Coordinates of C-alpha atoms in Angstrom, one line a residue:
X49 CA 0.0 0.0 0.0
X50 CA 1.6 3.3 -1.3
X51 CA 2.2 5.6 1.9
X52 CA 0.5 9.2 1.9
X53 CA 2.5 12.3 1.6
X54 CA 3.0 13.7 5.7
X55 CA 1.9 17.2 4.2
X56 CA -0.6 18.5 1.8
X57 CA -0.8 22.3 0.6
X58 CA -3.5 24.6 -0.2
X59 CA -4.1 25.4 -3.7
X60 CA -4.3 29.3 -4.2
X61 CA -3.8 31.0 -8.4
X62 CA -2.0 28.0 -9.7
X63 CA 0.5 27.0 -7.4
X64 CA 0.4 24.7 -4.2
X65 CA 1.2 26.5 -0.9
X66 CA 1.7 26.6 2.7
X67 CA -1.3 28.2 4.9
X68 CA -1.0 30.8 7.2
X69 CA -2.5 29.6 10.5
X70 CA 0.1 26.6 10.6
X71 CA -1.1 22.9 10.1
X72 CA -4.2 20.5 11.2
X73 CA -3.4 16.7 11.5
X74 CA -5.6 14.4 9.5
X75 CA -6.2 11.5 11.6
X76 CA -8.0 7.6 10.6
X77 CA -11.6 7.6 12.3
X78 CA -11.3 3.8 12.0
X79 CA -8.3 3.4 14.7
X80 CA -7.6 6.8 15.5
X81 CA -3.8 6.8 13.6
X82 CA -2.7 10.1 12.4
X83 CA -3.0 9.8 8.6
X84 CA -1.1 13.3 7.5
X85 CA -0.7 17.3 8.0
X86 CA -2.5 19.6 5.9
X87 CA -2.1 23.3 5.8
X88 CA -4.6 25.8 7.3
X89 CA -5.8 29.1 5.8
X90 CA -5.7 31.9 7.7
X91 CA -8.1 35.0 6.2
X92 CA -4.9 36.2 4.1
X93 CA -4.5 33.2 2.7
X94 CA -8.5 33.7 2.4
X95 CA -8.2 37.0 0.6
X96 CA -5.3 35.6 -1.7
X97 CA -7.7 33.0 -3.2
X98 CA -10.6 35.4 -4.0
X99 CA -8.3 37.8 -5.5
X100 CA -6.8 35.3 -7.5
X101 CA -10.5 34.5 -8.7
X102 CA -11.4 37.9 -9.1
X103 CA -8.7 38.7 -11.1
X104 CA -9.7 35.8 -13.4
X105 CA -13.4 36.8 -13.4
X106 CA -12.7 40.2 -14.7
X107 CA -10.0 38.8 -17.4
X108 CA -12.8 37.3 -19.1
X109 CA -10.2 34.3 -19.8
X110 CA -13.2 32.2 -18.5
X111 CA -16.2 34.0 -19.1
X112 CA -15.6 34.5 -22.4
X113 CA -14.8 31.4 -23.7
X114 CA -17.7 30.1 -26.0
X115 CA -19.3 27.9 -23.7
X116 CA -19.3 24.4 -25.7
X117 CA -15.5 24.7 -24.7
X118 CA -16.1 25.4 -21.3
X119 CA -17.9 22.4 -21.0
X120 CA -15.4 20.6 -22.6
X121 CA -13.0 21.1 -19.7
X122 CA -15.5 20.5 -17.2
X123 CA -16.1 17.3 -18.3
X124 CA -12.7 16.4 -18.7
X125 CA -12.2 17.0 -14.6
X126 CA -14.8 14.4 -14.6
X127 CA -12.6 11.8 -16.7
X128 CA -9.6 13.0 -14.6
X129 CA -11.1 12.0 -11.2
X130 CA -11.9 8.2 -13.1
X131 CA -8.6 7.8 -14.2
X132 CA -7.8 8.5 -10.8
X133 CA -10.2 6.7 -8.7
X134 CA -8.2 3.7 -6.7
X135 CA -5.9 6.7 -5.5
X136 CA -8.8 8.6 -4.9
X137 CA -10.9 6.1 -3.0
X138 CA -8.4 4.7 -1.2
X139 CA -7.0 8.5 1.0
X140 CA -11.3 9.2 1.2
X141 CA -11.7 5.8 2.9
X142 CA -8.5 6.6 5.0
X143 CA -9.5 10.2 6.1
X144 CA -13.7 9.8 6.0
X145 CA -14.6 6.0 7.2
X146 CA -16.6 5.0 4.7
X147 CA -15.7 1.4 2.8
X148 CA -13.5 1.3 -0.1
X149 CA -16.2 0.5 -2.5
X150 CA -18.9 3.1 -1.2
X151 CA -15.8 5.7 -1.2
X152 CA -15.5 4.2 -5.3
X153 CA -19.3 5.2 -5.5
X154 CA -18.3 8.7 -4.6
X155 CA -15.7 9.2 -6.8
X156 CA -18.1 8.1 -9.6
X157 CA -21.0 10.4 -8.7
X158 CA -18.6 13.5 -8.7
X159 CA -17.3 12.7 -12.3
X160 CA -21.0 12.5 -13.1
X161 CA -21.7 16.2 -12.2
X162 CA -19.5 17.4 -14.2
X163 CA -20.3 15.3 -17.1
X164 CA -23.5 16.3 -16.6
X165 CA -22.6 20.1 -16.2
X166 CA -20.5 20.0 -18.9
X167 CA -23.1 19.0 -21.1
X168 CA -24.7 21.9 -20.0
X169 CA -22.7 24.6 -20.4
X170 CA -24.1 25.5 -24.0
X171 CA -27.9 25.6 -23.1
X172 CA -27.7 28.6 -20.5
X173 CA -29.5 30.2 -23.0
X174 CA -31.4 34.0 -23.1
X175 CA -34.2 35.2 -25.0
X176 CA -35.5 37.9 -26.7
X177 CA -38.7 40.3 -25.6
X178 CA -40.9 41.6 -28.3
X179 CA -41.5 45.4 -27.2
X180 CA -42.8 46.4 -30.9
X181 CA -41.0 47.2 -34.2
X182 CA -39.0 50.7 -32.7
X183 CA -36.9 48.1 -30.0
X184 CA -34.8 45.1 -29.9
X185 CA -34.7 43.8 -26.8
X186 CA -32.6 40.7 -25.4
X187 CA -31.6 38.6 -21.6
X188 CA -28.3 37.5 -21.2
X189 CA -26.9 35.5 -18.4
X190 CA -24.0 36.3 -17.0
X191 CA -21.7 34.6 -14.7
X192 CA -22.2 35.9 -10.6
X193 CA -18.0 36.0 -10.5
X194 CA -16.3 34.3 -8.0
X195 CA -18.0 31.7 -5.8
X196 CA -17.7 30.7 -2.7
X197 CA -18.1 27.3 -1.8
X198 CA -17.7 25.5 1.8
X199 CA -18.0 22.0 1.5
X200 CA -19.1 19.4 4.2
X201 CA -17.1 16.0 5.5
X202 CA -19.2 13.7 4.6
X203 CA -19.0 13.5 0.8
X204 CA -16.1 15.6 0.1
X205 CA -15.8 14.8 -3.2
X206 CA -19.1 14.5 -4.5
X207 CA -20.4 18.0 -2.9
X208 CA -17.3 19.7 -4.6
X209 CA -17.9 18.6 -7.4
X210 CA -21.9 19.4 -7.1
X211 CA -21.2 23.0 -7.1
X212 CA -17.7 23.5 -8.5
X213 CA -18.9 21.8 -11.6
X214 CA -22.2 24.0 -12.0
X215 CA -19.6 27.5 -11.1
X216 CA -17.3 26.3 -14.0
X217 CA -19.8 25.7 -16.5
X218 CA -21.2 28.9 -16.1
X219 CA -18.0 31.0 -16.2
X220 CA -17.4 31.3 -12.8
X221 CA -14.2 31.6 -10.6
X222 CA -14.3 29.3 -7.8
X223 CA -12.7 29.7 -3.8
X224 CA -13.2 26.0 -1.9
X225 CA -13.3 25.5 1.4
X226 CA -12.4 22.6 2.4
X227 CA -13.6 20.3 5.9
X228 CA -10.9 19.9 8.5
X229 CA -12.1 16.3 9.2
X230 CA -11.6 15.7 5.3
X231 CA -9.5 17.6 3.4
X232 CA -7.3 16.0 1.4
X233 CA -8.8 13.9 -1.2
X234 CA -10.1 17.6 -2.4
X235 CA -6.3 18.0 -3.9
X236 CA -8.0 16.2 -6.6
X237 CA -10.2 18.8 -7.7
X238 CA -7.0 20.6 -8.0
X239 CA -5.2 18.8 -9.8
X240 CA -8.1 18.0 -12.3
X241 CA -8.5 21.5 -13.1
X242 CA -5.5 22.3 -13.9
X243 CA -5.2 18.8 -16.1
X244 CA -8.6 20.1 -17.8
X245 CA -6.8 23.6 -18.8
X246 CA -8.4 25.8 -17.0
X247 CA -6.3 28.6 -16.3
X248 CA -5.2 30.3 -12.6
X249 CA -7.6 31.5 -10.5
X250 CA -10.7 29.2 -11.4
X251 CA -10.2 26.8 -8.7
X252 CA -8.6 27.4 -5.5
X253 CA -8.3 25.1 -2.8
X254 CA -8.4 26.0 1.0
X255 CA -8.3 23.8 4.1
X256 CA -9.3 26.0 7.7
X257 CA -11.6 26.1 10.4
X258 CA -14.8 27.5 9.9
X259 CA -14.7 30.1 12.4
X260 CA -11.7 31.3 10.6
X261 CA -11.0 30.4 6.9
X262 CA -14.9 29.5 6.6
X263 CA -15.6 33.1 8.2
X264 CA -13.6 34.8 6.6
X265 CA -15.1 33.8 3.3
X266 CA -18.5 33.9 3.9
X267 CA -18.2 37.8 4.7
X268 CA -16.0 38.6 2.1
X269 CA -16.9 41.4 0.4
X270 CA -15.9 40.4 -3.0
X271 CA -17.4 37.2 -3.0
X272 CA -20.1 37.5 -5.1
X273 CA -22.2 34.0 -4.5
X274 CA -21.7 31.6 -1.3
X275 CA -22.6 27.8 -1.0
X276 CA -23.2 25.6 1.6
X277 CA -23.6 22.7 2.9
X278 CA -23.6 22.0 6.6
X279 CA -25.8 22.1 9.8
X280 CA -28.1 24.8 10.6
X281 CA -26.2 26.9 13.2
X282 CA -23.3 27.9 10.8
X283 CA -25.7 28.0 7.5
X284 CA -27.6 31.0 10.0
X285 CA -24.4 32.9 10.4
X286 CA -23.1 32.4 6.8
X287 CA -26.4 33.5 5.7
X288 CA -25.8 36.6 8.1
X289 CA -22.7 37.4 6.8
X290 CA -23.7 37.1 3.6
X291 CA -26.1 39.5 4.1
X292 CA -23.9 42.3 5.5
X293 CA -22.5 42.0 1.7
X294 CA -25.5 41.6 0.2
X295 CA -24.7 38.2 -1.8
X296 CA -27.0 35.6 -2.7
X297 CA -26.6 31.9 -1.2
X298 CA -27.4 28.4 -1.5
X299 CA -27.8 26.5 2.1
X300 CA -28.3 22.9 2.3
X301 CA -28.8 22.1 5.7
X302 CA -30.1 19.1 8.1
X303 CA -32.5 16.8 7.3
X304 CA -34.6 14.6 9.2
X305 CA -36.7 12.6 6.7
X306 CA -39.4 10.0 6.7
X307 CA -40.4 7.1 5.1
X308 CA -44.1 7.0 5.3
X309 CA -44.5 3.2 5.1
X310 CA -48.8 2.2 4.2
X311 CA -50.3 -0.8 5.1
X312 CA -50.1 -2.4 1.2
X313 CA -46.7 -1.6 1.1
X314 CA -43.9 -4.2 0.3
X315 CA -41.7 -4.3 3.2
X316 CA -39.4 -7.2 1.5
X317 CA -38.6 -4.4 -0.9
X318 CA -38.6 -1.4 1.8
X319 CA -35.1 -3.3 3.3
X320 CA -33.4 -1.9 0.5
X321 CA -34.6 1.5 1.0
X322 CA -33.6 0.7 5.1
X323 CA -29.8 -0.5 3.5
X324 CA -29.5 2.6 1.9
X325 CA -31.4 5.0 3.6
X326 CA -30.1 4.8 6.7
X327 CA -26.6 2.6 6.9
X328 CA -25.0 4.0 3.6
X329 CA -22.2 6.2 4.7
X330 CA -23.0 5.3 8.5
X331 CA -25.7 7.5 8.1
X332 CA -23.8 10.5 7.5
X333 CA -26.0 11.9 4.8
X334 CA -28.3 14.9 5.0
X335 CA -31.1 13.1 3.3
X336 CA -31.0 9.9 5.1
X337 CA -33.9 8.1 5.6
X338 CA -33.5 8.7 9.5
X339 CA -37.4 8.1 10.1
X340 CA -40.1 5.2 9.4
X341 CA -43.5 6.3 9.6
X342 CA -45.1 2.9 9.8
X343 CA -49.0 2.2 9.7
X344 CA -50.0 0.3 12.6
X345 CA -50.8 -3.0 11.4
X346 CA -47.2 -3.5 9.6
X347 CA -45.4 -1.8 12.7
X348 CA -44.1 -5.1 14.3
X349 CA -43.0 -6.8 10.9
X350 CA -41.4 -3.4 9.4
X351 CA -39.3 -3.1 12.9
X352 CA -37.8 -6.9 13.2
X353 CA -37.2 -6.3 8.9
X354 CA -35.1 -3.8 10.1
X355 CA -33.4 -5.3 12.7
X356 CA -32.2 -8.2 10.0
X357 CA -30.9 -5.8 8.1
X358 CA -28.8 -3.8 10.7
X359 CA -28.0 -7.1 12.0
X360 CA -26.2 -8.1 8.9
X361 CA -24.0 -5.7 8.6
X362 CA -20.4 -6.2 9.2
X363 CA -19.1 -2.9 10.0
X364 CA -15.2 -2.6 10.4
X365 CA -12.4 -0.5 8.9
X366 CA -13.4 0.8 5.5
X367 CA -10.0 0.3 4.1
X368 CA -10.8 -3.4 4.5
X369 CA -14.2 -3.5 2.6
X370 CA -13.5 -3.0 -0.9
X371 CA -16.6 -4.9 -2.3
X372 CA -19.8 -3.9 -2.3
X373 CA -21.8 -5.7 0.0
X374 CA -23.7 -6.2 3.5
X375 CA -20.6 -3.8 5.7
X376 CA -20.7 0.1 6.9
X377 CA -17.4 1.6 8.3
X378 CA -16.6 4.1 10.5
X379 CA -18.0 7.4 11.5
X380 CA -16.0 10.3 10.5
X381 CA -14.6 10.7 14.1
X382 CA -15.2 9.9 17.9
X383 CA -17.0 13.2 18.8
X384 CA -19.5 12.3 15.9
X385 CA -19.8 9.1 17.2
X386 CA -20.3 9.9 20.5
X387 CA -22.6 12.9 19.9
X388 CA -25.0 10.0 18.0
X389 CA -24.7 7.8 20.9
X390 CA -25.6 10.0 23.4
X391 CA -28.9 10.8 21.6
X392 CA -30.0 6.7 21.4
X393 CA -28.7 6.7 25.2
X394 CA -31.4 9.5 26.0
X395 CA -34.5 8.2 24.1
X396 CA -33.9 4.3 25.7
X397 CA -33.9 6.5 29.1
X398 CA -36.8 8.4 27.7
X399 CA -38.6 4.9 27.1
X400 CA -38.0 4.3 23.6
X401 CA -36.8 1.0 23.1
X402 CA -33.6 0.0 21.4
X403 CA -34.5 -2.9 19.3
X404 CA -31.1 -3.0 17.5
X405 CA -27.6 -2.1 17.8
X406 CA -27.5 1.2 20.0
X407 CA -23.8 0.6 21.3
X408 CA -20.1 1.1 20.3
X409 CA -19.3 -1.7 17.5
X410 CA -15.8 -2.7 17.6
X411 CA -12.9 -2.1 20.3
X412 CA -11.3 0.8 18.6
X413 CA -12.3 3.4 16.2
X414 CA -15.4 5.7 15.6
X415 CA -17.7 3.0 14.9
X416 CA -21.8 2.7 15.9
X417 CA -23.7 -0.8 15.2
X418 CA -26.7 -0.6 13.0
X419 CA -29.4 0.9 15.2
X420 CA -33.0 0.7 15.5
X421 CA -34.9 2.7 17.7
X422 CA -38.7 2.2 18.3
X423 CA -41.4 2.9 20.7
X424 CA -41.2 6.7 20.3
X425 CA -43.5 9.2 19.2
X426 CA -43.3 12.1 17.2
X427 CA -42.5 14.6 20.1
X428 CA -39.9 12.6 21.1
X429 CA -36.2 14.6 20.9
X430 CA -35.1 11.5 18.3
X431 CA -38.2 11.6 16.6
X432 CA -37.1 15.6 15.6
X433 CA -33.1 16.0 16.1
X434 CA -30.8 14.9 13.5
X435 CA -28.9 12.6 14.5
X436 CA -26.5 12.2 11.6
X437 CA -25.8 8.8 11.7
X438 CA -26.8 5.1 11.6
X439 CA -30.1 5.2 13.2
X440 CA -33.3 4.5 12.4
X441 CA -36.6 5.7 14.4
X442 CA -39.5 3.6 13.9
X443 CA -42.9 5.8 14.4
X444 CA -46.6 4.5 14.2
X445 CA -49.6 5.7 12.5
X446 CA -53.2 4.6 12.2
X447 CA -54.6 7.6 9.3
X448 CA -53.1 9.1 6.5
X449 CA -54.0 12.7 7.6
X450 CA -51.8 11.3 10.8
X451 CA -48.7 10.4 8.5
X452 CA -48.6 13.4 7.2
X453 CA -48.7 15.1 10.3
X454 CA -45.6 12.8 12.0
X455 CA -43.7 13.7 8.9
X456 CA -44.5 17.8 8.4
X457 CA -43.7 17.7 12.4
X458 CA -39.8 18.8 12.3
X459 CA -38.4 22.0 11.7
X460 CA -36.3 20.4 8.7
X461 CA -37.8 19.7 4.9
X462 CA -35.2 18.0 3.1
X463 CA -36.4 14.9 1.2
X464 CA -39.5 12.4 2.1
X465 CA -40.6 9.2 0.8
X466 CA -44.3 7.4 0.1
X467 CA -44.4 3.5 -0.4
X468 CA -47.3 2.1 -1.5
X469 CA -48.9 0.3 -4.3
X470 CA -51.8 2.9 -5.0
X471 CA -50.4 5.4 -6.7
X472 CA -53.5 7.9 -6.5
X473 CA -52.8 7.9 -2.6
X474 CA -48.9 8.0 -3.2
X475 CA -49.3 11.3 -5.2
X476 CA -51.8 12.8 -2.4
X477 CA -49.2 12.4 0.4
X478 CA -46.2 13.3 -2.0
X479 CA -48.0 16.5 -2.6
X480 CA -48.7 17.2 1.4
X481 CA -45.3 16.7 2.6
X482 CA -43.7 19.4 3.2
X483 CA -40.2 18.5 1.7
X484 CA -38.0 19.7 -1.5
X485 CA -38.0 16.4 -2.7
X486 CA -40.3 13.2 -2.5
X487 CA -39.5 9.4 -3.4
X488 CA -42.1 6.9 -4.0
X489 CA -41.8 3.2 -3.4
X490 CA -37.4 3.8 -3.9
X491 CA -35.5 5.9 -1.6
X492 CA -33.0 7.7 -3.5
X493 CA -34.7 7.7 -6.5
X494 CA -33.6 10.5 -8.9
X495 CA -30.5 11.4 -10.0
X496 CA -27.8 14.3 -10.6
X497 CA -30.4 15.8 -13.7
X498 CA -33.1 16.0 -10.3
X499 CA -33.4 19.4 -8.5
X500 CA -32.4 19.0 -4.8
X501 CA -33.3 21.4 -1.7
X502 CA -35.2 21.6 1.2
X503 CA -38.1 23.6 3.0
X504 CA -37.9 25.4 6.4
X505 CA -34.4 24.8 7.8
X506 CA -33.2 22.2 5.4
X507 CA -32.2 25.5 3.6
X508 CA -33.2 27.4 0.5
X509 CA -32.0 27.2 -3.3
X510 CA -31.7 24.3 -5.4
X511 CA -29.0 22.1 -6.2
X512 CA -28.6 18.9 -8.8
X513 CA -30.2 19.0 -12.2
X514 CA -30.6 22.6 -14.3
X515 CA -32.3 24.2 -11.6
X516 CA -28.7 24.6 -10.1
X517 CA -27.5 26.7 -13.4
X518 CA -29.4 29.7 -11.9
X519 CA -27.8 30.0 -8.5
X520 CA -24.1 31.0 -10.7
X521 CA -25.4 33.4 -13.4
X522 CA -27.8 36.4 -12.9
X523 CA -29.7 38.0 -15.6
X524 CA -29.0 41.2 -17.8
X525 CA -32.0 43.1 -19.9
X526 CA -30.6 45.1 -22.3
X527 CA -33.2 47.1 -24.1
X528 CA -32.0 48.5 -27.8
X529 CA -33.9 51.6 -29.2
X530 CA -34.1 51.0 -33.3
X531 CA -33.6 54.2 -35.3
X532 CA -35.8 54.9 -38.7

């Protein structure tokens, strides 16, 4: 196994560098080892990037190139990052938990992004308003200028490559921030820029802490379009800052969706949807299907369904799962873990009942078994807290009005699901769930052409399919008196 490099730099203009506030270590969730060094931004180092991008952005080197080309070298990042994927998967496995072949999923759904964006570069089209024979009159969209884009530990790869490819293929000059937890498979994007031809400035790459680097971008004043990914809390204050500079943003934040599982449903199928829902990634994902809203009569066969499938999961070192198959790894580190934990610990005190998993898996690492968690109810603090990890709640029902009500009861409105084999009541409840996104009968269903964002806290703005487009251009009228 090829060792890492002890050090990794920041990517500011072109050229890999040293940060100003000194160095984080980059440590194995799965046994704690330190992995490697990487360098921390400091706001100069902050101020350094946007300039670089800024100066870019007003070139027009990037802007201006007819956009079929553009795309061209989007995509191409895409076909860098395969060509590169055991190196790849192997340091995001290392630094983030995950097993080898769900960090090989990753890798794959970022190229995807920006073969998708690429192929989109051309169609940001305008349009022409008829205002009578004495006017011409025409919208063009330009490109916001440099983005700002602070991306979350859990997919680092993927959620870079969500946004960055969208910025690029609009004509934008991009600033990353990286997360401390996992920074360094992001030297990738790097790399693939610069392999695609895209000159200085478009992509710079930051590692810092979020109360300094992250900060210190977010209120920016030349910044000119921030997004985000993360938990409420910080997605409030980058909003605020954002504000002071009057700058548009895209929040994703927490999630904590239902399943609403009817009484026809087909629960042999529905373990998939648990597999994936809940245990891909440990959990760790912002649309996870962290809540079952089960009708009554199916409540005691959905809940020992789901504790065969947490029971079959191995769950060990990442690193040593590199086939696709019944495993999860670790969490992304011991605090995470713990945090998760702590919650099942209070709801079993609270009454609930743990009828799977609910402990420490493993004598080392930042592991959590498979657990499910049932006899709760929908004012329950694990029935409405993300938990952001491998748990499942299990919640009863006896109406459909009361389904709806279980699932519209958090603050959050990220994604939902409806399985059932009547469609006509499947469309009813997709409609009355209050989420930016419904599944029916597949969790996970859609794709990167399918527009994703939440309601209420989840955030605001859309990301995924050509929806995105719109959060990296604005539009320009320009209205031509005719003469004669």
């Amino acid at each position: 196994m090829t060792q890492l490099d002890a050090e990794w730099l920041n990517y500011i203009a072109g050229e890999w560098v040293p940060g100003g506030a000194g160095w984080i270590d980059v440590t194995n969730p799965a046994n704690g080892e330190l992995l490697a060094r990487h360098a921390l931004a400091d706001a100069a180092d902050v101020d350094r990037a946007v300039q670089a991008a800024r100066r870019l952005h007003l070139s027009g080197d990037l802007s201006a190139l007819r956009p079929i080309a553009r795309g061209r070298m989007v995509q191409a990042m895409g076909r860098y990052l395969l060509d590169n994927i055991d190196e790849i998967a192997r340091v995001l496995t290392l630094e983030q938990g995950k097993p080898l072949w769900e960090s090989r999923i990753e890798v794959e759904g970022a190229a995807l992004y920006f073969e998708y964006y690429g192929n989109q570069a051309s169609t940001v089209e305008g349009r022409s308003i008829p205002l009578g024979g004495g006017y011409f009159d025409w919208t063009e969209n330009e490109p916001m200028g440099v983005s700002a884009q602070i991306i979350p530990w859990n997919y680092p790869v993927e959620m870079t490559a969500r946004s960055l490819s969208a910025a690029l293929a609009t004509g934008n000059a991009c600033v990353i921030k990286t997360p401390e937890l996992t920074p360094l498979t992001n030297a990738w994007l790097a790399r693939a820029a610069e392999a695609a031809g895209f000159p200085a400035g478009a992509v710079n790459v930051l590692c810092g802490y979020g109360h300094e680097a992250g900060a210190a971008l977010a209120g920016h004043p030349q910044v000119n379009q921030i997004v985000f990914t993360g938990s409420v809390p910080t997605g409030i204050r980058i909003a605020t800052a954002a504000a002071q500079n009057v700058v548009p943003c895209v929040l994703e934040l927490g999630g904590k969706s239902a399943a609403i599982v009817h009484e026809d449903a087909d629960l042999e199928a529905f373990e998939n949807d648990i597999r994936w829902g809940i245990y891909f990634n440990a959990g760790q994902v912002c649309s996870a299907m962290s809540r079952v809203i089960v009708h009554e009569s199916r409540h005691d066969e959905l809940v020992e369904r789901a504790v065969n499938v947490a029971q079959s999961l191995s769950v060990g070192p990442g690193i040593d799962r590199p086939e696709f198959g019944a495993n999860m790894g670790a969490m992304v580190s011991m605090p995470q873990r713990d945090r998760a934990l702590g919650i099942v610990q209070q709801a079993q005190a609270d009454g609930a009942t743990i009828a799977a998993g609910g402990a420490p898996a493993g004598n080392s690492g930042a592991f959590l078994a498979p657990t499910v968690v049932s006899g709760i109810t929908a004012n329950d603090s694990i029935a409405s807290e993300e938990i952001f990890g491998p748990v499942l709640s299990v919640l009863k029902f006896r109406s459909d009005t009361e389904a709806i009500e279980i699932a519209n009861s958090t603050e959050y409105g990220l994604v939902g699901g409806v399985f059932t084999r009547d469609l006509d009541r499947a469309t009813r409840c997709a409609r009355q769930v209050r989420a930016g996104q419904v599944f029916v009968n597949e969790w996970y269903a859609g794709g990167v052409e399918t527009p994703f964002g939440g309601y209420g806290k989840s955030g605001y703005g859309r990301e995924k399919g050509r929806e995105a487009l719109w959060n990296y251009v604005q539009t320009k009228n320009i209205a031509m008196k005719l003469g004669g």
